[in-house]
XYZ file of C-alpha atoms in Angstrom:
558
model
C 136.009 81.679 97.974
C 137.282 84.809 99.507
C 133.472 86.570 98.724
C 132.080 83.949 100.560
C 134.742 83.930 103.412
C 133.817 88.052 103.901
C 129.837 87.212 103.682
C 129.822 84.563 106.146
C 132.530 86.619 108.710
C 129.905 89.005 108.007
C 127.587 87.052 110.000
C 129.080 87.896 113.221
C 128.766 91.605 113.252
C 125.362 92.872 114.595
C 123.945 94.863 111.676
C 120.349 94.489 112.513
C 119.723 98.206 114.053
C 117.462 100.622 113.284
C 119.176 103.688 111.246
C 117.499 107.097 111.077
C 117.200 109.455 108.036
C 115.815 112.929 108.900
C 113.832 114.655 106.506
C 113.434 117.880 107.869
C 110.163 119.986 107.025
C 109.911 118.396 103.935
C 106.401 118.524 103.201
C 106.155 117.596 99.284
C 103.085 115.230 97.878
C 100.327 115.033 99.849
C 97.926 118.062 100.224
C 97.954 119.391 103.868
C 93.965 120.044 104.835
C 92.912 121.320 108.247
C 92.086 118.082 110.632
C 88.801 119.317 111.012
C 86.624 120.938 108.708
C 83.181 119.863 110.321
C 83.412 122.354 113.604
C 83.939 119.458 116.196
C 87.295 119.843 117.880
C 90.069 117.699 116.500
C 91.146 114.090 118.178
C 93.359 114.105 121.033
C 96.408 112.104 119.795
C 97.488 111.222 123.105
C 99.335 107.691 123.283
C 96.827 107.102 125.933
C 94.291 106.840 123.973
C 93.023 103.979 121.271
C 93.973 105.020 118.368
C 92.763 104.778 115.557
C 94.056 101.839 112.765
C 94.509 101.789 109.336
C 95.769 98.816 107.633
C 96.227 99.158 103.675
C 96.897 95.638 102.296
C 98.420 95.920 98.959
C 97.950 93.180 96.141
C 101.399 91.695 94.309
C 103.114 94.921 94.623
C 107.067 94.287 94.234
C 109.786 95.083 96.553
C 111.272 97.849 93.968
C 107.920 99.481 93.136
C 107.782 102.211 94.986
C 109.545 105.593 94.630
C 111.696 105.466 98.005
C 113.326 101.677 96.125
C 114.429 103.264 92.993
C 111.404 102.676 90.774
C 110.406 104.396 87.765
C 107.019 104.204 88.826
C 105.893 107.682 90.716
C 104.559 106.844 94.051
C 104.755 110.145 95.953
C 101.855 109.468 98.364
C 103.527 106.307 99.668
C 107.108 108.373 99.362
C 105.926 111.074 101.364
C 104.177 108.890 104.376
C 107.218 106.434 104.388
C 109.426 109.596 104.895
C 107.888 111.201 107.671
C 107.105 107.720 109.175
C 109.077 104.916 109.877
C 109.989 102.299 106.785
C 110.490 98.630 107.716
C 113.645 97.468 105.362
C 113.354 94.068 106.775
C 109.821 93.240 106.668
C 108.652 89.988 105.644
C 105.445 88.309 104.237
C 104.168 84.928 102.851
C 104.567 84.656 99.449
C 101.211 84.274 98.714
C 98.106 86.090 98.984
C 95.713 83.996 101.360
C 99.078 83.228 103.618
C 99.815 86.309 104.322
C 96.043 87.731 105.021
C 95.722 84.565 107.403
C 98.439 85.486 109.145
C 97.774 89.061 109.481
C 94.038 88.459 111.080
C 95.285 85.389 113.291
C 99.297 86.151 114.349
C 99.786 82.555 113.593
C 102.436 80.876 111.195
C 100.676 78.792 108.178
C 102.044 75.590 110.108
C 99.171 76.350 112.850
C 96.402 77.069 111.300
C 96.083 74.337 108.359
C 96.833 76.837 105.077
C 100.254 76.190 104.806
C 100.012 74.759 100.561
C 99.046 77.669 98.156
C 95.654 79.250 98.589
C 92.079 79.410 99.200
C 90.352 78.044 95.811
C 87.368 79.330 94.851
C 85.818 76.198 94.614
C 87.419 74.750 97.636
C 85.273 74.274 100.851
C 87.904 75.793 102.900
C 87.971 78.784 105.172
C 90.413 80.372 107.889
C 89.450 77.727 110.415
C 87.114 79.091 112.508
C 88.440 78.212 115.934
C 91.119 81.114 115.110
C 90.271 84.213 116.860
C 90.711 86.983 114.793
C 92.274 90.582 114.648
C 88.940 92.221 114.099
C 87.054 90.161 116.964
C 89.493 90.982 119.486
C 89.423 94.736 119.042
C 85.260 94.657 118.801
C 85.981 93.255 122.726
C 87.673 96.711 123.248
C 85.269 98.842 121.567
C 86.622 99.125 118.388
C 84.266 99.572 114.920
C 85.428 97.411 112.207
C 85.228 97.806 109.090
C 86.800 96.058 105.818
C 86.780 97.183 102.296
C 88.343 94.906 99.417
C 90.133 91.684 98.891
C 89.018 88.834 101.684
C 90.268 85.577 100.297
C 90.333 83.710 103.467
C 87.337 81.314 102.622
C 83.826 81.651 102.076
C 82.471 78.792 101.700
C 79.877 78.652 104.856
C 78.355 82.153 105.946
C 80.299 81.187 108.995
C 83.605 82.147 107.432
C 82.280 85.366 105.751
C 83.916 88.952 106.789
C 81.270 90.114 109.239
C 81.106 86.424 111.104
C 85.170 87.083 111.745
C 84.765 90.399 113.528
C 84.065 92.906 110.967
C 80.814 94.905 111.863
C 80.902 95.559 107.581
C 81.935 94.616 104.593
C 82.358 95.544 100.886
C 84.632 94.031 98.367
C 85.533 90.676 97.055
C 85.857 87.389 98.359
C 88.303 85.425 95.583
C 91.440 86.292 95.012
C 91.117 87.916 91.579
C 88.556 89.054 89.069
C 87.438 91.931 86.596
C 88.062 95.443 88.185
C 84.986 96.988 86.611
C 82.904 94.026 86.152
C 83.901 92.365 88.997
C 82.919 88.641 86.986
C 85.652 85.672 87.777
C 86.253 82.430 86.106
C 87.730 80.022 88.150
C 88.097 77.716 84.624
C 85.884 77.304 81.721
C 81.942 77.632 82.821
C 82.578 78.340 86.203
C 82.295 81.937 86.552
C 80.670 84.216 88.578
C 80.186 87.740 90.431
C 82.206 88.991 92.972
C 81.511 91.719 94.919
C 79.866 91.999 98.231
C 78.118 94.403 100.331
C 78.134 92.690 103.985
C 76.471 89.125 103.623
C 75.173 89.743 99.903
C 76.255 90.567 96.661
C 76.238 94.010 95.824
C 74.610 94.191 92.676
C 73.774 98.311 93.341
C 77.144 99.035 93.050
C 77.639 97.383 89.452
C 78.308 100.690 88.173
C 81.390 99.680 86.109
C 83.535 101.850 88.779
C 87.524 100.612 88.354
C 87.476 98.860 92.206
C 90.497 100.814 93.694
C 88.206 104.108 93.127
C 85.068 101.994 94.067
C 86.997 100.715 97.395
C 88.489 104.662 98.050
C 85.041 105.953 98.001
C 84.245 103.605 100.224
C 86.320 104.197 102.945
C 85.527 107.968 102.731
C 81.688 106.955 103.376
C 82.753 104.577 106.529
C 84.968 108.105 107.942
C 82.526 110.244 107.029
C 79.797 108.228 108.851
C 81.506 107.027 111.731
C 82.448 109.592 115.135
C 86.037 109.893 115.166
C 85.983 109.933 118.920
C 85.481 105.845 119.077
C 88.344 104.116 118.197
C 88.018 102.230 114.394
C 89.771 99.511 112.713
C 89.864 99.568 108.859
C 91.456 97.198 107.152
C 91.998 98.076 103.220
C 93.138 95.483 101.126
C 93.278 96.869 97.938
C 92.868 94.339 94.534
C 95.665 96.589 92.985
C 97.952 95.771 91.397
C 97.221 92.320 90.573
C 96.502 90.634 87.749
C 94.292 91.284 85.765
C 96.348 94.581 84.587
C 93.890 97.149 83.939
C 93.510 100.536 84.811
C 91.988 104.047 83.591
C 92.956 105.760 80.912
C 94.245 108.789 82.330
C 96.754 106.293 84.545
C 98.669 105.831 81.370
C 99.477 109.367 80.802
C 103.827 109.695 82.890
C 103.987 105.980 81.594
C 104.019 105.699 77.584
C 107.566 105.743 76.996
C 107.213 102.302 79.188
C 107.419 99.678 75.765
C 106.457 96.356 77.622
C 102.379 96.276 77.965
C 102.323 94.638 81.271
C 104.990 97.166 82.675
C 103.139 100.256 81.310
C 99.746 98.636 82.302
C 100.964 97.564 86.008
C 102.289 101.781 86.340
C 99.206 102.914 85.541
C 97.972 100.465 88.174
C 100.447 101.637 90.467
C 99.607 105.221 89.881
C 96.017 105.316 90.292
C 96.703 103.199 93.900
C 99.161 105.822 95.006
C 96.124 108.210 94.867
C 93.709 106.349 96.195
C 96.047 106.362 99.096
C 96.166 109.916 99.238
C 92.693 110.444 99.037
C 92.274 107.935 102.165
C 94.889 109.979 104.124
C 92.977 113.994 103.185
C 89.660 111.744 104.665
C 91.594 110.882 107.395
C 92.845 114.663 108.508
C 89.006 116.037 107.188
C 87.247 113.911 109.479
C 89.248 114.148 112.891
C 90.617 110.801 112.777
C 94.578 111.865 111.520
C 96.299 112.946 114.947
C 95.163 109.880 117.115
C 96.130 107.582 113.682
C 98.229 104.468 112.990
C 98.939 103.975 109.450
C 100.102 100.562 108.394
C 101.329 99.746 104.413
C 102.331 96.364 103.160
C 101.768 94.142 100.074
C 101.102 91.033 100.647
C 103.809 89.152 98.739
C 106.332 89.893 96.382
C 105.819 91.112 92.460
C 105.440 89.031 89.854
C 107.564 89.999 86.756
C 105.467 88.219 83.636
C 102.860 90.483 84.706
C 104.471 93.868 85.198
C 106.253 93.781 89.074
C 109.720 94.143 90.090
C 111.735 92.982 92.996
C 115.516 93.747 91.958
C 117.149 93.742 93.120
C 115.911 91.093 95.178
C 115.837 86.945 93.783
C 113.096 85.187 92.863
C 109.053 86.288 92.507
C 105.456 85.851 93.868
C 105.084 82.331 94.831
C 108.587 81.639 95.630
C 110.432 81.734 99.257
C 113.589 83.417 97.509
C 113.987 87.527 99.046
C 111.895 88.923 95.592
C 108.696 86.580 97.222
C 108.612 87.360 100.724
C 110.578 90.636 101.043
C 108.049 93.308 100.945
C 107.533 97.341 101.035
C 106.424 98.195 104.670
C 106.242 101.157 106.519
C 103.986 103.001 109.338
C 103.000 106.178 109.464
C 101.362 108.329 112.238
C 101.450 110.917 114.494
C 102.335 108.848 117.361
C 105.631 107.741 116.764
C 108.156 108.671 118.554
C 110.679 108.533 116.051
C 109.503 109.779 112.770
C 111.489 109.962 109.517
C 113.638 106.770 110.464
C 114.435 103.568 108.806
C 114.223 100.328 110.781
C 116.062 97.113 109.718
C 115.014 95.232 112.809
C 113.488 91.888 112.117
C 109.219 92.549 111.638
C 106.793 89.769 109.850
C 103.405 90.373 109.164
C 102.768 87.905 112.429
C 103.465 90.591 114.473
C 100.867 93.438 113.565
C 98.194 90.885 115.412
C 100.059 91.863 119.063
C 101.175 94.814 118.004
C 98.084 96.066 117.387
C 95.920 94.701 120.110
C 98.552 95.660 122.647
C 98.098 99.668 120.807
C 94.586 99.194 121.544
C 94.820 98.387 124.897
C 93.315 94.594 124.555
C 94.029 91.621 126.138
C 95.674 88.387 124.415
C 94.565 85.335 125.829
C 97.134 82.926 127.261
C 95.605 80.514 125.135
C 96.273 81.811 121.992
C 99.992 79.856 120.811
C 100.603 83.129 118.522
C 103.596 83.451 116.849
C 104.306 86.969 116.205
C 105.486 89.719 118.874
C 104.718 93.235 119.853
C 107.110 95.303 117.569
C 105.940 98.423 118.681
C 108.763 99.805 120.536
C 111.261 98.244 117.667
C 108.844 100.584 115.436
C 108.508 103.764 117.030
C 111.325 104.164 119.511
C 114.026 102.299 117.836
C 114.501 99.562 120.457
C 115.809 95.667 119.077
C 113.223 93.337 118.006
C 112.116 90.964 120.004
C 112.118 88.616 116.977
C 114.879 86.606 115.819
C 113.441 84.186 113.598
C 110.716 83.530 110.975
C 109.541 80.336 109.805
C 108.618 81.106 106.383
C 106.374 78.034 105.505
C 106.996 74.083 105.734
C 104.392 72.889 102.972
C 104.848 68.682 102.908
C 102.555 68.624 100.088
C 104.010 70.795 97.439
C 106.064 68.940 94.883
C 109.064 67.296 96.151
C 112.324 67.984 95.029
C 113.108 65.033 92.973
C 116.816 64.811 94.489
C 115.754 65.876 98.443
C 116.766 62.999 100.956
C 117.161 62.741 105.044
C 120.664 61.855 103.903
C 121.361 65.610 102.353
C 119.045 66.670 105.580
C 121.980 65.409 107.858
C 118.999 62.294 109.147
C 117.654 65.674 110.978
C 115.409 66.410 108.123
C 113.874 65.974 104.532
C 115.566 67.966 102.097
C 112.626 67.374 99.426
C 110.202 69.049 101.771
C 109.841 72.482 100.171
C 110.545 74.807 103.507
C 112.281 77.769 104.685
C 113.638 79.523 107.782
C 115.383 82.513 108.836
C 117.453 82.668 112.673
C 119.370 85.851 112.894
C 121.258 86.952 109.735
C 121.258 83.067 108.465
C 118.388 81.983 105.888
C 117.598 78.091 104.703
C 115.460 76.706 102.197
C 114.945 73.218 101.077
C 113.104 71.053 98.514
C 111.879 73.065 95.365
C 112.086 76.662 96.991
C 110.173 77.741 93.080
C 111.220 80.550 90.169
C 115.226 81.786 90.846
C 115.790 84.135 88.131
C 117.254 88.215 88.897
C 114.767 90.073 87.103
C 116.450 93.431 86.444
C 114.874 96.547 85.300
C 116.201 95.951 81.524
C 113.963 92.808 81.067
C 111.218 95.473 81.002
C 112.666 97.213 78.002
C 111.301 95.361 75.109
C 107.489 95.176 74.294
C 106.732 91.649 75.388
C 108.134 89.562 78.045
C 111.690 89.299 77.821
C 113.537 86.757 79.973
C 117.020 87.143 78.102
C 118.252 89.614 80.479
C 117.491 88.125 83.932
C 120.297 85.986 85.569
C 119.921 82.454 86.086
C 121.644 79.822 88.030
C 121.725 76.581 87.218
C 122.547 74.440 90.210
C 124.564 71.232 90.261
C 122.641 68.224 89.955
C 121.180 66.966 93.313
C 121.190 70.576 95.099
C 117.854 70.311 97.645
C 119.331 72.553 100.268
C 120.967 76.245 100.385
C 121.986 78.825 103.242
C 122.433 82.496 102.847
C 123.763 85.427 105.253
C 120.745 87.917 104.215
C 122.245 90.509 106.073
C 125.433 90.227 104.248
C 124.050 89.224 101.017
C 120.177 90.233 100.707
C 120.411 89.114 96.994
C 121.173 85.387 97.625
C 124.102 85.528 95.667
C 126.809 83.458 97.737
C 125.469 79.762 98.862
C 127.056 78.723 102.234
C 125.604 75.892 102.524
C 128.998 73.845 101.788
C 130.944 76.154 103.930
C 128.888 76.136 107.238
C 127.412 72.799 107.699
C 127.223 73.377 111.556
C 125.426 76.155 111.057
C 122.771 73.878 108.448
C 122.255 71.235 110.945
C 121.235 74.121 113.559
C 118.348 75.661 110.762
C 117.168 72.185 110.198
C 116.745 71.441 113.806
C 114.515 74.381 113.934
C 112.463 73.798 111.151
C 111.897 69.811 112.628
C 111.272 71.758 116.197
C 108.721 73.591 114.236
C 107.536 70.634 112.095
C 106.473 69.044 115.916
C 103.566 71.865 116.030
C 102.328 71.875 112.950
C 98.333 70.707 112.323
C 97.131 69.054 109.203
C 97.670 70.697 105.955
C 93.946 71.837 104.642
C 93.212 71.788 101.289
C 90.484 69.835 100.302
C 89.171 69.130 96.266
C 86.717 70.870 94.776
C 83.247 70.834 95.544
C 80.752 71.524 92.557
C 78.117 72.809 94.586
C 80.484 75.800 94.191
C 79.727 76.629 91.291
C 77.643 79.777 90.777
C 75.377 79.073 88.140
C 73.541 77.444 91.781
C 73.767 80.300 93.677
C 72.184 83.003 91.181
C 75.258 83.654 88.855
C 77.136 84.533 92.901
C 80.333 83.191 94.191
C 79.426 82.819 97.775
C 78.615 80.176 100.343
C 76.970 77.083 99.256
C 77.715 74.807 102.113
C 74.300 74.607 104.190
C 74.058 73.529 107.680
C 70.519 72.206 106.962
C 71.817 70.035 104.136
C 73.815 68.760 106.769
C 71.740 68.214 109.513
C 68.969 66.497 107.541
C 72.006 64.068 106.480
C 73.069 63.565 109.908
C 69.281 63.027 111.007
C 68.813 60.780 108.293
C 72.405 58.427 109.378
C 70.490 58.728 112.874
C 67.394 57.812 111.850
C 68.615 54.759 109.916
C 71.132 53.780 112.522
C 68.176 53.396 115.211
C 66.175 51.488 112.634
C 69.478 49.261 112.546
C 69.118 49.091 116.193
C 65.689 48.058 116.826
C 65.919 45.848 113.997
C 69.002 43.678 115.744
C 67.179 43.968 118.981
C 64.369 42.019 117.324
C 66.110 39.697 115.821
C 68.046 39.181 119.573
C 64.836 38.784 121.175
């Protein structure tokens, strides 16, 4: 009682500021290389200017797997750019991969755009709704050239919802959400399988060269900076495959990591290690071609780890899938030439909602009045160390995951559903309802053994009928201490908010499958299969029968 009497007093202190950590002249890790080795004269990095964007997307990497967190794993690319950039200690995600990539490219909560239960299916005909302006599309309108390499998973199933109809000028990588790194082949379940990896509108069967796909994607993006002139602004958005499952990686990967006894661990370093590079080769491309002093470098996963196959979040709660810290929590930092406050720590309130403002505000766009977004312009909280202008995140609503089997309006207070998996965060408070998924501390020791060990993670078993819980995350980032009892004023304020919320939400889309998916139709190919002509010819053939209809009834009225 007295922990949770000094959490919850906690609550009223303002602890939300931005802290700074200077690092001196360090210059450890990444090679330095002259920005210009091709005899043009370097970028001016002038805030004036566009500037250039880089957005790495990482895939399941957990909140403790990266050097600067305490991991074993060696990441001293990502160390080195954190430190001499600014790192975002409370910066949040979906936790999920197509929620978080739809938010990134839209600025919109799940609730608004339809993809607020699980993700994109491969066989589902469902797409980021197209009546979403994009990321990409708005900086085309200011001259920007963008380009995407890797992991799409927001839809493909009309050309309309491919990459380059969403405001990409090209594209090369995958379009599922998983699959083969050097054969690029993925079975969605027994029989349906198919190949996965795209050049633009078609599948790029050239490049079937058995290269592992974070080298394949790397090389990539050094052909798209080689090619393009560094003096017109460009947008490239890298979302890496790594590290998710399935856990493979080159040899040579393996090499610091032997001593790790659990496969999935070792397997998921080597992973780990091989990204780290590939991130260092995309930064030497960067300085080489003139693009590095006018630069903005953004780095985020997309969700938290997943511990059965190899990721850590301690000490954070919970995993991938789950709305507990370990899911949504995520490693985040910028790095670039242009901040104003380099080497610094932020621990203002940033979700992956905002880079869509952000970013088209750095660019010098325009955001439509239209547009209901819900993320802000962080900028300033970024690189001059100024509050956030956000002070809450709805982190999903999804009515149609399983209920919790005890969740009433009576535990809701009559203000709201307590079996309605959902979860919100106002100031230093955080709620969740309903089945809020996997609640186990994973700590590094569970790693120790050769296969998956759950007998050293903490569990909690809750009292019977438990459907609601409130932390102070600012206080207690490790959901440790439920308030929930303690602060019931403070509950019926959260659940307010989430039925405020609940008001704007659109229908949930997420529609069965559709065997015309399946790619034994579309030459061994996961890509579109939905045809406007099909269609059409239907719709012309419901008109042509309902006119026959017609004249037939006008006959018979004559």
């Amino acid at each position: 009682r007295m922990v949770a009497a000094v959490l919850a007093g906690l609550s009223l202190l303002s602890l939300l500021t931005c802290g700074y950590l200077a690092w001196g002249s360090h210059r450890g890790g990444v090679a330095e290389t002259p920005g210009n080795l091709l005899g043009e004269e370097p970028v001016a990095g002038a805030s004036r200017s566009q500037p250039h964007i880089i957005f790495i997307l990482a895939d399941d990497q957990g909140f403790r797997d990266v050097g600067y967190h305490g991991s074993e794993i060696r990441t001293p690319t990502l160390d080195k750019l954190a430190a001499e950039g600014v790192k975002l200690e409370n910066y949040y995600v979906q936790p999920m991969c197509t929620p978080s990539r739809s938010q990134l490219i839209t600025g919109k909560y799940q609730i608004h755009t339809g993809l607020q239960h699980s993700i994109i299916r491969p066989t589902q005909p469902n797409c980021l709704p197209l009546d979403n302006v994009t990321l990409p599309q708005k900086l085309k309108e200011v001259g920007y050239s963008t380009h995407m390499v890797g992991k799409w998973h927001l839809g493909f199933y009309r050309r309309e919802c491919m990459p380059t109809q969403r405001g990409f000028d090209s594209f090369f990588g995958s379009l599922l959400g998983s699959g083969d790194y050097y054969t690029h082949f993925k079975c969605d379940s027994p029989g349906i399988c198919g190949y996965d990896l795209y050049e633009n509108d078609n599948a790029a069967w050239d490049h079937d060269n058995g290269i592992y796909s974070t080298q394949m994607y790397t090389q990539k993006v050094q052909q798209i900076l080689a090619s393009h002139n560094p003096r017109k602004p460009i947008f490239l958005y890298i979302a890496y495959q790594a590290v998710h499952s399935p856990l493979q990686a080159p040899g040579r990967y393996f090499e610091h990591y032997r001593s790790i006894n659990n496969i999935n661990r070792r397997r998921y370093a080597a992973m780990l290690a091989c990204l780290d590079e590939a991130i260092n080769n995309v930064t030497l491309a960067l300085r080489k071609y003139g693009y590095y002093e006018n630069s903005i470098i953004i780095y985020s996963s997309d969700n938290g780890g997943q511990p059965m196959a190899g990721g850590s979040n301690w000490p954070l709660r919970g995993s991938k899938g789950t709305y507990w810290e370990g899911g949504i929590r995520a490693v985040g930092f910028v790095h670039s030439p242009l901040l104003k406050n380099k080497g610094s720590v932020c621990k203002e309130l940033v979700h992956i909602t905002d880079w869509f403002p952000t970013l088209i505000t750095l660019a010098e766009g325009q955001i439509d009045e239209d547009i209901q977004l819900d993320g802000y312009d962080v900028w300033e909280t970024i690189s001059e160390g100024r509050r956030s202008p956000r002070v809450d995140i709805l982190h999903n609503i999804d009515p149609i995951y399983t209920k919790a089997k005890n969740g009433s309006w009576a535990a809701g207070y009559g203000i709201w559903n307590t079996a309605i998996q959902s979860a919100i965060r106002v100031n230093h408070w955080k709620l969740l309802t309903g089945n809020p998924g996997y609640s186990d501390w994973v700590p590094p020791q569970a790693f120790s053994n050769a296969g998956p060990n759950r007998w050293h993670n903490e569990r909690v078993s809750w009292s019977a009928g438990k459907t609601v819980w409130l932390f102070n995350i600012t206080a207690d980032p490790y959901e440790r201490v439920d308030l929930s009892a303690r602060h019931p004023e403070v509950v019926k304020q959260l659940l307010r908010r989430l039925s405020q919320f609940n008001k704007t939400a659109v229908p949930v889309r997420y529609p069965p499958k559709d065997p015309r998916s399946n790619p034994k139709l579309n030459g061994g190919v996961w890509g579109p299969w939905f045809k406007e002509d099909e269609k059409k010819k239907k719709s012309d053939k419901n008109k042509g029968a309902n006119k026959q209809k017609k004249s037939k009834n006008k006959k018979k009225a004559n």
